[in-house]
mmCIF file of C-alpha atoms in Angstrom:
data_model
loop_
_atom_site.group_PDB
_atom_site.id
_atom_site.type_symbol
_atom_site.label_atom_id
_atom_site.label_comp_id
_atom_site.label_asym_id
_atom_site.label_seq_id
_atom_site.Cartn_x
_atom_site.Cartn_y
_atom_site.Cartn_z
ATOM 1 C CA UNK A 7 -35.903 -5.904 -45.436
ATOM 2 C CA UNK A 8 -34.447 -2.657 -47.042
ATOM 3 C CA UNK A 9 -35.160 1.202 -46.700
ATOM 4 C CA UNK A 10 -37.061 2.910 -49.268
ATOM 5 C CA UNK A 11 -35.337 6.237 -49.539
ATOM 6 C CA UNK A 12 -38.077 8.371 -50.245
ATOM 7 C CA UNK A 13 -40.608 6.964 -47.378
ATOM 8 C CA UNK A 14 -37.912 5.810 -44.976
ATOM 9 C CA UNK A 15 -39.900 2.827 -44.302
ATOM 10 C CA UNK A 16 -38.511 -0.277 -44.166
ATOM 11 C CA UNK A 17 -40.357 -2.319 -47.203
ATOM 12 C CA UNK A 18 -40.140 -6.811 -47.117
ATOM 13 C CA UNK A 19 -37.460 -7.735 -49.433
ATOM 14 C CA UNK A 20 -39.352 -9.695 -53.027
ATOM 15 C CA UNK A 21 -39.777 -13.394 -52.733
ATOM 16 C CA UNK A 22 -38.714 -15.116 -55.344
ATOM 17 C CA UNK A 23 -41.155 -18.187 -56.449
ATOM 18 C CA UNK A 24 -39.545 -21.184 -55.190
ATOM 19 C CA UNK A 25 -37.362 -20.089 -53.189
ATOM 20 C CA UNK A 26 -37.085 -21.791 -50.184
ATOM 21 C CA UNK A 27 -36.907 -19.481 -46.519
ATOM 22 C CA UNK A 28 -35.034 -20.863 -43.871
ATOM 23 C CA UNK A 29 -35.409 -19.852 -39.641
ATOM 24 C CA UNK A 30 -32.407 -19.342 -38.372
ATOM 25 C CA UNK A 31 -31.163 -22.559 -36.304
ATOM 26 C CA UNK A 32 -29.381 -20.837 -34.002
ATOM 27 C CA UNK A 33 -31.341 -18.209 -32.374
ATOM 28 C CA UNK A 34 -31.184 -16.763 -29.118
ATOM 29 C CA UNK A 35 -34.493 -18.844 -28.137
ATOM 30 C CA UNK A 36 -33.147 -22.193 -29.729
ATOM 31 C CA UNK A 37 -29.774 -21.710 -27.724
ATOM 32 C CA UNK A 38 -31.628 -20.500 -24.672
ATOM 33 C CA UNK A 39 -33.993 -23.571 -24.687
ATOM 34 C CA UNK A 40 -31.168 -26.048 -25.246
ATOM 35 C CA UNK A 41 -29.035 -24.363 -22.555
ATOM 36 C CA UNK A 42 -31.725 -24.823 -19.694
ATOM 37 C CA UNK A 43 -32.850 -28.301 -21.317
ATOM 38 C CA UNK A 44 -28.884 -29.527 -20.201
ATOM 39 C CA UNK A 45 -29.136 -27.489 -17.495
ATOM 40 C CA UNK A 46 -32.164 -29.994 -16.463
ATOM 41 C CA UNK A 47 -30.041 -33.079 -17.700
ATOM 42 C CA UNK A 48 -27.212 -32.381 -15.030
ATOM 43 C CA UNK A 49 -30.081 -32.070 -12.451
ATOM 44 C CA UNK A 50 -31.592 -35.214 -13.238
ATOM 45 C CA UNK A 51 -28.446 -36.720 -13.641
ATOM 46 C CA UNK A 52 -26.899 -36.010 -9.986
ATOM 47 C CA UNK A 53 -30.190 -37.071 -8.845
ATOM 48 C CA UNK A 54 -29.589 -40.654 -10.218
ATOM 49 C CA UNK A 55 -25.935 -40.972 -9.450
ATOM 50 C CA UNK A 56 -26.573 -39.977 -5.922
ATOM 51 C CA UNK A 57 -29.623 -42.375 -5.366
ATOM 52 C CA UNK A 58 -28.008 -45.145 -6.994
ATOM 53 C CA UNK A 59 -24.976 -44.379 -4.838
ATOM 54 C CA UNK A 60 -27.131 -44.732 -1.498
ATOM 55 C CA UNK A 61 -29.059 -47.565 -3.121
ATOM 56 C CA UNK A 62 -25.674 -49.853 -4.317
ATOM 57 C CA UNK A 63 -22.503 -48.220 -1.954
ATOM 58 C CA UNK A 64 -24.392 -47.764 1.407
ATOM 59 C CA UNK A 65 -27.134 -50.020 1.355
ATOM 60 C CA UNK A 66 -29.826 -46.856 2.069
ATOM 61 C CA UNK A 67 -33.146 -47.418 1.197
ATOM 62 C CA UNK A 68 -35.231 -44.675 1.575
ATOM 63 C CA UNK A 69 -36.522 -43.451 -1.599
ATOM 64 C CA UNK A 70 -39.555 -41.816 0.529
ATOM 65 C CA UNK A 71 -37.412 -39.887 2.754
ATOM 66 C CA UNK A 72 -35.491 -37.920 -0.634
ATOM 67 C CA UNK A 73 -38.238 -37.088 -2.186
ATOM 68 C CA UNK A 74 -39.679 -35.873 1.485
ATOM 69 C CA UNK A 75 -36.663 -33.122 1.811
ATOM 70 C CA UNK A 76 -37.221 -31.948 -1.808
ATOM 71 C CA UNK A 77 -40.722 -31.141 -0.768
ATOM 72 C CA UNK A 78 -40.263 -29.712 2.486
ATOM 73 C CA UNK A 79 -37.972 -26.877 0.435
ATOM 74 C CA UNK A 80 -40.525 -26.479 -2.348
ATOM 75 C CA UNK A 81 -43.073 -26.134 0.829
ATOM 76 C CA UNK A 82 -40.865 -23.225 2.463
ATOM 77 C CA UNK A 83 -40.115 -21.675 -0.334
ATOM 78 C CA UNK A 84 -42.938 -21.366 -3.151
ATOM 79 C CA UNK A 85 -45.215 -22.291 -0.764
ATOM 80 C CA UNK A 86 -45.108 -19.476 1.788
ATOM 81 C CA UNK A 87 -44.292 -17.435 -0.819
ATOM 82 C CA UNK A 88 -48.186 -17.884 -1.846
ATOM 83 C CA UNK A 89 -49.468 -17.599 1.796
ATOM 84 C CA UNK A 90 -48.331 -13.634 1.128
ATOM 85 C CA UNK A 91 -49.943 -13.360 -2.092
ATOM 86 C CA UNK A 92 -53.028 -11.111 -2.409
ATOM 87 C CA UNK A 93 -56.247 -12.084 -4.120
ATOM 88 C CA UNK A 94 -56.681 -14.852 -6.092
ATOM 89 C CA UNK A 95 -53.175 -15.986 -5.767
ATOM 90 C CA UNK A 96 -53.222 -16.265 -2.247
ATOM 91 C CA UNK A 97 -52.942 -19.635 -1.133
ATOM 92 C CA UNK A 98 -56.344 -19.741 0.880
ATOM 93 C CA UNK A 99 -58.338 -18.805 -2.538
ATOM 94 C CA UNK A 100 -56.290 -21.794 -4.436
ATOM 95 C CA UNK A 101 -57.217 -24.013 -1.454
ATOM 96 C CA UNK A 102 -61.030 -22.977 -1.191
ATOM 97 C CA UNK A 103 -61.380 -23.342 -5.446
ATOM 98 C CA UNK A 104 -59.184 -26.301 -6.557
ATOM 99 C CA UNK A 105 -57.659 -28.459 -3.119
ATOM 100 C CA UNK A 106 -58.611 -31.676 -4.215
ATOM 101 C CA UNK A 107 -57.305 -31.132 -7.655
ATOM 102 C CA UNK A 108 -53.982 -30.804 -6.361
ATOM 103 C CA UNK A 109 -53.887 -33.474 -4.275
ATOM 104 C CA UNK A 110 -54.093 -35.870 -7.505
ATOM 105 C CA UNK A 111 -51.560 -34.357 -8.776
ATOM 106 C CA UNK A 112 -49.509 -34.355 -5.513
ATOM 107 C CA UNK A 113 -49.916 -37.860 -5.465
ATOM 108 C CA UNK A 114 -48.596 -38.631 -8.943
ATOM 109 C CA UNK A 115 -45.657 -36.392 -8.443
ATOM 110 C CA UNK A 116 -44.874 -38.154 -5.153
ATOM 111 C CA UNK A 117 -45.584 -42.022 -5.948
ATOM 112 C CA UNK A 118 -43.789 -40.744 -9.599
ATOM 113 C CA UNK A 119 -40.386 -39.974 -7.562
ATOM 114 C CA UNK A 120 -41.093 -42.799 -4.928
ATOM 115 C CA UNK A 121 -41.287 -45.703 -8.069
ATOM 116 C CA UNK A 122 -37.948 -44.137 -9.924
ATOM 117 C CA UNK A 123 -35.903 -43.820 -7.028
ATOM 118 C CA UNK A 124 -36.941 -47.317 -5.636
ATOM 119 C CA UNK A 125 -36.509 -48.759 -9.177
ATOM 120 C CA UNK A 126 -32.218 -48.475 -8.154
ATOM 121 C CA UNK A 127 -32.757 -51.338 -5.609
ATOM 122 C CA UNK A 128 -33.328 -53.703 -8.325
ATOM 123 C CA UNK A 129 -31.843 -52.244 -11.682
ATOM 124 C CA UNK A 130 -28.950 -50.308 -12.521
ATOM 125 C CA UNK A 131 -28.507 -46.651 -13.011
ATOM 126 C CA UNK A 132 -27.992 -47.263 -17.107
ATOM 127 C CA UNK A 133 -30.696 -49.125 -17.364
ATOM 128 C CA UNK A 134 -33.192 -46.615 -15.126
ATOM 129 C CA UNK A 135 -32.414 -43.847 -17.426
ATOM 130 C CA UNK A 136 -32.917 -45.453 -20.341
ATOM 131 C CA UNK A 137 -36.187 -46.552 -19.385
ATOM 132 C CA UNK A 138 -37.890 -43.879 -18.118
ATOM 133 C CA UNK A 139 -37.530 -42.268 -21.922
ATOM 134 C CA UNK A 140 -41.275 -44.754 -21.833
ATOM 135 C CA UNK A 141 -42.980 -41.629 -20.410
ATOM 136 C CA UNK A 142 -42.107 -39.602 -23.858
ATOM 137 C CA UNK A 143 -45.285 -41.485 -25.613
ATOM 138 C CA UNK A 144 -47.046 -41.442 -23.132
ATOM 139 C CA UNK A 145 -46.773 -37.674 -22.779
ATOM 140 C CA UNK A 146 -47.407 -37.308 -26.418
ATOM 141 C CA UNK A 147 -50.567 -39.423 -25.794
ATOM 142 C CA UNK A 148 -51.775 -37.182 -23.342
ATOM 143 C CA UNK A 149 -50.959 -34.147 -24.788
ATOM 144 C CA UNK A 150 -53.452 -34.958 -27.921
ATOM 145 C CA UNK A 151 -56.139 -35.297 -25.735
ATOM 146 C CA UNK A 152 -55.568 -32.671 -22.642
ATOM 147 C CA UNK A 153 -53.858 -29.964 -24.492
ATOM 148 C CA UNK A 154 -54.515 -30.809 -28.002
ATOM 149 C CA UNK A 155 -51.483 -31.316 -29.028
ATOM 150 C CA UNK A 156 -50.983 -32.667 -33.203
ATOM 151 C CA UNK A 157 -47.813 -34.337 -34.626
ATOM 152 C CA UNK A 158 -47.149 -36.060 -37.914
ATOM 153 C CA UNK A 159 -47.051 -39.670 -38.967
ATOM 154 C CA UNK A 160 -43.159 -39.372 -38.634
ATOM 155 C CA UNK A 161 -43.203 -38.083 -35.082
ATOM 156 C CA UNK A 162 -45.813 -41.731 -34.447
ATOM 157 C CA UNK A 163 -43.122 -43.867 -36.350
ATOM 158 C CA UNK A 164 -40.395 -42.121 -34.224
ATOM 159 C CA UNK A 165 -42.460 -43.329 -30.971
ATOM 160 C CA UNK A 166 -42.737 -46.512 -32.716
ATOM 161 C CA UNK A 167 -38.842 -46.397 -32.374
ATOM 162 C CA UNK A 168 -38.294 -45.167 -28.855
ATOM 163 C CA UNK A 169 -41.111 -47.750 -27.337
ATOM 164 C CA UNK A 170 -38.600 -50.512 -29.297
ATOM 165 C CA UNK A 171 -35.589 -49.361 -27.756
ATOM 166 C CA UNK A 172 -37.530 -49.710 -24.259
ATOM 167 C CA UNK A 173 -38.254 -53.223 -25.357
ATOM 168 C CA UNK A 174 -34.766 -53.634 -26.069
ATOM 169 C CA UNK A 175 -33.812 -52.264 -22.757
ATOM 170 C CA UNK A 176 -35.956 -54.560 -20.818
ATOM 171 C CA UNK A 177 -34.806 -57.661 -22.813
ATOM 172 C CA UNK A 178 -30.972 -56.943 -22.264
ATOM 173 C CA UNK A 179 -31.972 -56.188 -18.566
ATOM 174 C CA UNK A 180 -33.824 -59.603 -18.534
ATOM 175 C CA UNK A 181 -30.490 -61.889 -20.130
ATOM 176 C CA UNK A 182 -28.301 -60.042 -18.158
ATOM 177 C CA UNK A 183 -30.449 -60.676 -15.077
ATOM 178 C CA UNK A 184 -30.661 -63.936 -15.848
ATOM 179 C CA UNK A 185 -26.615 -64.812 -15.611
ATOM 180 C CA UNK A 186 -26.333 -63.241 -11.792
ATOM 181 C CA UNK A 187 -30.150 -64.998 -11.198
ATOM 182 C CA UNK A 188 -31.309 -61.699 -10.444
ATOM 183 C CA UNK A 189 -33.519 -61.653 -13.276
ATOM 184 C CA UNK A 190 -36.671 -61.058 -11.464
ATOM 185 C CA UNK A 191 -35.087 -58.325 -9.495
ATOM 186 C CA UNK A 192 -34.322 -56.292 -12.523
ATOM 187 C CA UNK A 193 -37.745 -57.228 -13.826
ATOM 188 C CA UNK A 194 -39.556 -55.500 -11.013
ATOM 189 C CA UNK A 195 -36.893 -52.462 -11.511
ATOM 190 C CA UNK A 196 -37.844 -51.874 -15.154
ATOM 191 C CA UNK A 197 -41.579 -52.031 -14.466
ATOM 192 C CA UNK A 198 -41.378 -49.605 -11.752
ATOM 193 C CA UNK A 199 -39.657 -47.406 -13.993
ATOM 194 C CA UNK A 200 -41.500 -47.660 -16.330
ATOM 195 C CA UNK A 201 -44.775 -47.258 -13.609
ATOM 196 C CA UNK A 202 -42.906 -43.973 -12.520
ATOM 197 C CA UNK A 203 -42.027 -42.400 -15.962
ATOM 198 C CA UNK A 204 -45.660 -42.871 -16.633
ATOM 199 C CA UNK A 205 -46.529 -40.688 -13.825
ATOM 200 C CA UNK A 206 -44.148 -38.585 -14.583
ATOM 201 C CA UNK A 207 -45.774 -37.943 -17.990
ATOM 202 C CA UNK A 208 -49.041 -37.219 -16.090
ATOM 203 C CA UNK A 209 -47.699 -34.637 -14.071
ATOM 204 C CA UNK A 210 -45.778 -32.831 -16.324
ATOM 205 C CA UNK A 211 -48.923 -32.454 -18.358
ATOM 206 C CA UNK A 212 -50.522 -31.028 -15.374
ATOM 207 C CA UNK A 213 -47.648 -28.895 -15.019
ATOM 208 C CA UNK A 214 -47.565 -27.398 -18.288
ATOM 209 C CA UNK A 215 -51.482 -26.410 -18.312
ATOM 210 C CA UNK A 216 -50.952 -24.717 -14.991
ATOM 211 C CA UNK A 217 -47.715 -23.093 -15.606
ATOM 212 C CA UNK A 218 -49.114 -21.457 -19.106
ATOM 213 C CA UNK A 219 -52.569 -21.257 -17.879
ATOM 214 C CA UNK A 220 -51.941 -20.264 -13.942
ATOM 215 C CA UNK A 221 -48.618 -19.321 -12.832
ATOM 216 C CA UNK A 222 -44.917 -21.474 -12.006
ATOM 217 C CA UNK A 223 -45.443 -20.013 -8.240
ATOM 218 C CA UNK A 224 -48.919 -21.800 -7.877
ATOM 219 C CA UNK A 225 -47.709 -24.826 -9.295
ATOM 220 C CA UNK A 226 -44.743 -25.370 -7.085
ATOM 221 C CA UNK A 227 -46.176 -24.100 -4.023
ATOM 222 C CA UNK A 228 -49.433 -26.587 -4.172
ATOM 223 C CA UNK A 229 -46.869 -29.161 -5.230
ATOM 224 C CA UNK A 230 -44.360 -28.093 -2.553
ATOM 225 C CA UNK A 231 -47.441 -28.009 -0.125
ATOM 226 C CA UNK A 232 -49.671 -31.716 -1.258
ATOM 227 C CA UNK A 233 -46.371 -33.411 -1.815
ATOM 228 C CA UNK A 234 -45.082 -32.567 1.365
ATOM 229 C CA UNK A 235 -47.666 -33.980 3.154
ATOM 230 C CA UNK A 236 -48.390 -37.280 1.116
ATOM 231 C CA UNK A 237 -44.657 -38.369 1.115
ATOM 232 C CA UNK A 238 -44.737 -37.346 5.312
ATOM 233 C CA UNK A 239 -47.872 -39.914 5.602
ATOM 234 C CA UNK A 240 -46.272 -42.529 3.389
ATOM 235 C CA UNK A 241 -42.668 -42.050 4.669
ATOM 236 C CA UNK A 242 -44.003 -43.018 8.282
ATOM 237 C CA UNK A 243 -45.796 -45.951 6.956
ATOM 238 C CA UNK A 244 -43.411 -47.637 4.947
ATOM 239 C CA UNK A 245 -39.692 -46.692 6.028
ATOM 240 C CA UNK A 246 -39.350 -46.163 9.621
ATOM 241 C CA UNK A 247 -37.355 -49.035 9.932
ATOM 242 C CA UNK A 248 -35.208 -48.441 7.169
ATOM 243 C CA UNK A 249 -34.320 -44.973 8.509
ATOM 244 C CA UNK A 250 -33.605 -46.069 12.046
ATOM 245 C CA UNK A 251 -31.027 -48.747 10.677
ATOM 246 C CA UNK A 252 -29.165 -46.260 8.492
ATOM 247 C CA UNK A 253 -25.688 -45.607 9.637
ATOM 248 C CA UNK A 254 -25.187 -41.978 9.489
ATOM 249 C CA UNK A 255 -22.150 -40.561 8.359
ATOM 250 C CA UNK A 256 -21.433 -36.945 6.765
ATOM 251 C CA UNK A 257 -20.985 -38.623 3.325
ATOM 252 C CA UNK A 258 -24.474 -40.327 3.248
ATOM 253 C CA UNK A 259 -25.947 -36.597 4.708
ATOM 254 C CA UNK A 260 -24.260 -35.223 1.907
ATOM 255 C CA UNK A 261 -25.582 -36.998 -0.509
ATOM 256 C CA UNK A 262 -28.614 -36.474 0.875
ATOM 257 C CA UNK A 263 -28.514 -32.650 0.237
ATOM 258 C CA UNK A 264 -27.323 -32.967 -3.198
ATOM 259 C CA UNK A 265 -30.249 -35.467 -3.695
ATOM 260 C CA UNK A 266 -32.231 -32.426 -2.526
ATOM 261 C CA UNK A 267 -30.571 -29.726 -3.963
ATOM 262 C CA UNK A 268 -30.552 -31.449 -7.777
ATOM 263 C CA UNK A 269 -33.948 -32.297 -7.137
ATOM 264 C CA UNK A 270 -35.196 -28.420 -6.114
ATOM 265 C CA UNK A 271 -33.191 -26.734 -9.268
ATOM 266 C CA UNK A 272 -34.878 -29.509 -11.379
ATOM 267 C CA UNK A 273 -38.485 -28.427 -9.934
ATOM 268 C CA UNK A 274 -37.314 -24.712 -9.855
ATOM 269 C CA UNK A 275 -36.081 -24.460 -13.549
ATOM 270 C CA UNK A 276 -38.503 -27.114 -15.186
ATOM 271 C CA UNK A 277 -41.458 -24.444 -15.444
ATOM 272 C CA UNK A 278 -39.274 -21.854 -16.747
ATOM 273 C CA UNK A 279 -38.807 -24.209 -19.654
ATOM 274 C CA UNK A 280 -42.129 -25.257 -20.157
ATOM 275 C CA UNK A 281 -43.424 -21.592 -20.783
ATOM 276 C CA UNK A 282 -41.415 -20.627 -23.622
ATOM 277 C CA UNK A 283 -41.571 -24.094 -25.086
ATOM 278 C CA UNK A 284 -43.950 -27.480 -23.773
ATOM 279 C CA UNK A 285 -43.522 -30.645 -21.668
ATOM 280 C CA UNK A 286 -42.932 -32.509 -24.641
ATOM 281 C CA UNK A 287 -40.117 -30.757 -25.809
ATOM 282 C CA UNK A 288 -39.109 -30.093 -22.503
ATOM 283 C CA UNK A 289 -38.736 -34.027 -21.976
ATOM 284 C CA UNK A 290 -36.945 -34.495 -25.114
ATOM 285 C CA UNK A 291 -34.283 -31.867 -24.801
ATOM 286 C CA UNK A 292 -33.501 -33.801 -21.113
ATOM 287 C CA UNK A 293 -32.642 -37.029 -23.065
ATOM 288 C CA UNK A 294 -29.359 -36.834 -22.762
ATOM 289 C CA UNK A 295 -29.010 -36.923 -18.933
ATOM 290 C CA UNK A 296 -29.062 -40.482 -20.476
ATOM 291 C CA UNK A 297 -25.843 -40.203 -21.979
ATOM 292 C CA UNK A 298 -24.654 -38.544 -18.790
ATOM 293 C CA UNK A 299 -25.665 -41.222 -16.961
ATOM 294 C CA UNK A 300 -24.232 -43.781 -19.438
ATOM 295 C CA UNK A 301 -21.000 -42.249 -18.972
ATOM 296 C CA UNK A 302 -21.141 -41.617 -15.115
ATOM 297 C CA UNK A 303 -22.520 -45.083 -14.556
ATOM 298 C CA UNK A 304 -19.442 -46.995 -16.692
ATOM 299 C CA UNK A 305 -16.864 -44.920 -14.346
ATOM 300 C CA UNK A 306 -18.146 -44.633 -11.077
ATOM 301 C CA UNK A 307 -19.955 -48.087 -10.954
ATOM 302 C CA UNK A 308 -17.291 -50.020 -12.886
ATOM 303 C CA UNK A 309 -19.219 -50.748 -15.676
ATOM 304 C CA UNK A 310 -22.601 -52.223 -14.266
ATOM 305 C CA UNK A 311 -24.838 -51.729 -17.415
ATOM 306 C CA UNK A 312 -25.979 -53.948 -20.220
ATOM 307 C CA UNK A 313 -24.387 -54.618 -23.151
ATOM 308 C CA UNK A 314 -27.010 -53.295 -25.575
ATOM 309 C CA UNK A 315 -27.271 -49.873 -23.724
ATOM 310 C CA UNK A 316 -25.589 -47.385 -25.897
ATOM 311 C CA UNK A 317 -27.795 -49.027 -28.849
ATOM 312 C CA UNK A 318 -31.014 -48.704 -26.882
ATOM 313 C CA UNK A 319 -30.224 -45.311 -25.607
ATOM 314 C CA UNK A 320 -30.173 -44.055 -29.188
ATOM 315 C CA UNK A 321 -33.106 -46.317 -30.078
ATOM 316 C CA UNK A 322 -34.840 -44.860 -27.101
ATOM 317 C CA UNK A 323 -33.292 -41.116 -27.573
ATOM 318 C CA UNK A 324 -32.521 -40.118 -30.429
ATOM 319 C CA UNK A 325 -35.306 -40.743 -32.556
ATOM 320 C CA UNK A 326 -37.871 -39.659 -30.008
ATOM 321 C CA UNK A 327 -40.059 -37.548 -31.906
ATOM 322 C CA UNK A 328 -39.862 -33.490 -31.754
ATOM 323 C CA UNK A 329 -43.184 -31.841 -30.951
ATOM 324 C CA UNK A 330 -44.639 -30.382 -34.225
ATOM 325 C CA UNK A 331 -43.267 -27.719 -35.817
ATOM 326 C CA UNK A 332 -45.410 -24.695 -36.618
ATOM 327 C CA UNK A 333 -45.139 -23.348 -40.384
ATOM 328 C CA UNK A 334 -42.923 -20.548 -40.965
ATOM 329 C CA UNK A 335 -44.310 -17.232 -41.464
ATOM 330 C CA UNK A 336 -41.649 -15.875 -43.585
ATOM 331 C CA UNK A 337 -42.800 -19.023 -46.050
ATOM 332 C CA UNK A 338 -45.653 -18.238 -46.111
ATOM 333 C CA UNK A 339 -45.706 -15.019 -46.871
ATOM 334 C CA UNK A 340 -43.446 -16.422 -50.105
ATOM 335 C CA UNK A 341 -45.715 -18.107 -51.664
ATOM 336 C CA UNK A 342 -46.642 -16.835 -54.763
ATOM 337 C CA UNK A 343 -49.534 -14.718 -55.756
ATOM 338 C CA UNK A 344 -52.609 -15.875 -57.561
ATOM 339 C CA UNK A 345 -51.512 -13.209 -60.326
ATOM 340 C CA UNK A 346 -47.758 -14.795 -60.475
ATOM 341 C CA UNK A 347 -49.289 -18.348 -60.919
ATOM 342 C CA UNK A 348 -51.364 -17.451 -63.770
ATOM 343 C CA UNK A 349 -48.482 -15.571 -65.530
ATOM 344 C CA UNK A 350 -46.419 -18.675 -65.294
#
């Protein structure tokens, strides 16, 4: 842009025919995105390093009862914070209009967290990482026909990619299994992750309609309030016992809390991500809470992961597809007049 002297206006600068306009890569959205996208990594991260530390150090099995604490905060928090909203943001209006809505999607964001975190009984933290990269296509799929979402054949060849890193995942996971004769323990692992990332795909979907549609506060508090009280009914179903013969000590209670605490920033900041960008996106810039993982799971668990990991994490990662890029305005506002093509 420059200033025409006599009008003071600022006038577009002349495009040249052919000339090739570039956004800048860098921006202050760009950085912003990727800042709270590794933001979300470390979340999800300490989230797996502490449940595979309960699962593999102490022997606690109570995938139920984390998820059930993350809840109850997302219940006193976002949830009461609706119960004083006015109109039709008050909780009572949500509840009379759309209840049984969120209860479906309560119930895939609980038995979601419920499959991953159970999945560390029988696989290894590398390996649970890896795999739940599987709900990536599966968000893509849904996208196309929820939000209507379009990519390109490359994106579809880059899913292509990713699914064949999870197949490479589950084979290494399989021959590894196989030497310990644990194979059909890891089996069972990978298919619950890959049950759970599923899920995970669903909800995020529902979360990204709501959050861009609705409002973050109604999602979380609905969430906070559904998820709180499927994971209380299916936590006293399925692991009294296994939380009457945990040995309580003030390490397991706090990793506990930072179980909580990584999983209420990830809820808190998710949605703040998902406006400004999608769930897509969203899911791919959290990728590399793989390589975290990788990295924490080689020192702090000596090394438990299959060989072919860091080749299936970027088979799996790396060439996940990006969600589809919008054309440039600034291009095309260069292209070149009907008059100019004539002339040449």
């Amino acid at each position: 842009v420059f200033v025409d002297q006599a009008s003071g206006r600022g006038l577009p600068l002349p495009c040249v025919p052919g000339s090739l306009t570039i956004s800048p890569l860098f921006s202050r959205n760009v950085l912003k995105t990727v800042a709270l996208g590794q933001m979300l990594s470390l979340c999800i991260c300490g989230t797996a390093i502490t449940s595979q530390y309960l699962a593999e150090i102490y022997r606690v099995n109570t995938p139920m009862l984390q998820s059930f604490i993350n809840y109850c905060l997302l219940l006193l928090f976002y949830t009461v914070m609706l119960a004083f909203q006015s109109g039709s943001d008050n909780l009572l209006h949500i509840l009379k209009r759309k209840w049984w809505k969120y209860v479906l999607l309560g119930l895939a964001d609980v038995e979601a967290n419920y499959l991953i975190v159970r999945a560390y009984q029988y696989t290894t933290l590398t390996s649970v990482q890896l795999l739940d990269c599987f709900g990536i296509p599966v968000l893509m799929a849904l996208s196309w026909f929820v939000l209507y979402a379009r990519y390109r054949v490359i994106h579809l060849i880059a899913v292509a990619v990713c699914l064949l890193g999870v197949g490479t995942m589950v084979g290494a996971d399989i021959l590894a299994g196989r030497e310990d004769n644990s194979g059909s323990d890891v089996l069972i692992g990978d298919i619950l992750v890959l049950l759970g990332a599923s899920l995970y795909a669903v909800s995020n979907v529902c979360e990204e309609y709501i959050v861009k549609k609705l409002s973050r506060q109604e999602f979380l508090g609905m969430v906070g309030l559904f998820g709180t009280i499927i994971s209380g009914i299916q936590l006293s179903i399925v692991e009294c016992k296994d939380i009457a013969s945990i040995q309580w000590d003030w390490k397991i209670a706090l990793l506990f809390v930072a179980f909580a605490l990584c999983m209420f920033c990830l809820y808190s900041f998710m949605p703040l991500v998902i406006q400004v960008t999608s769930a897509t996106s969203v899911n791919l810039g959290i990728l590399t809470a793989d390589l975290y993982s990788l990295f924490f799971g080689l020192f702090l668990f000596r090394g438990s992961t299959s060989c072919p990991s860091p080749s299936s994490w970027w088979g799996s990662s790396s060439t996940a597809p990006p969600p589809r890029a919008q054309p440039s305005r600034q291009r095309a506002a260069c292209r070149p007049s009907p008059a100019s093509e004539s002339t040449t």
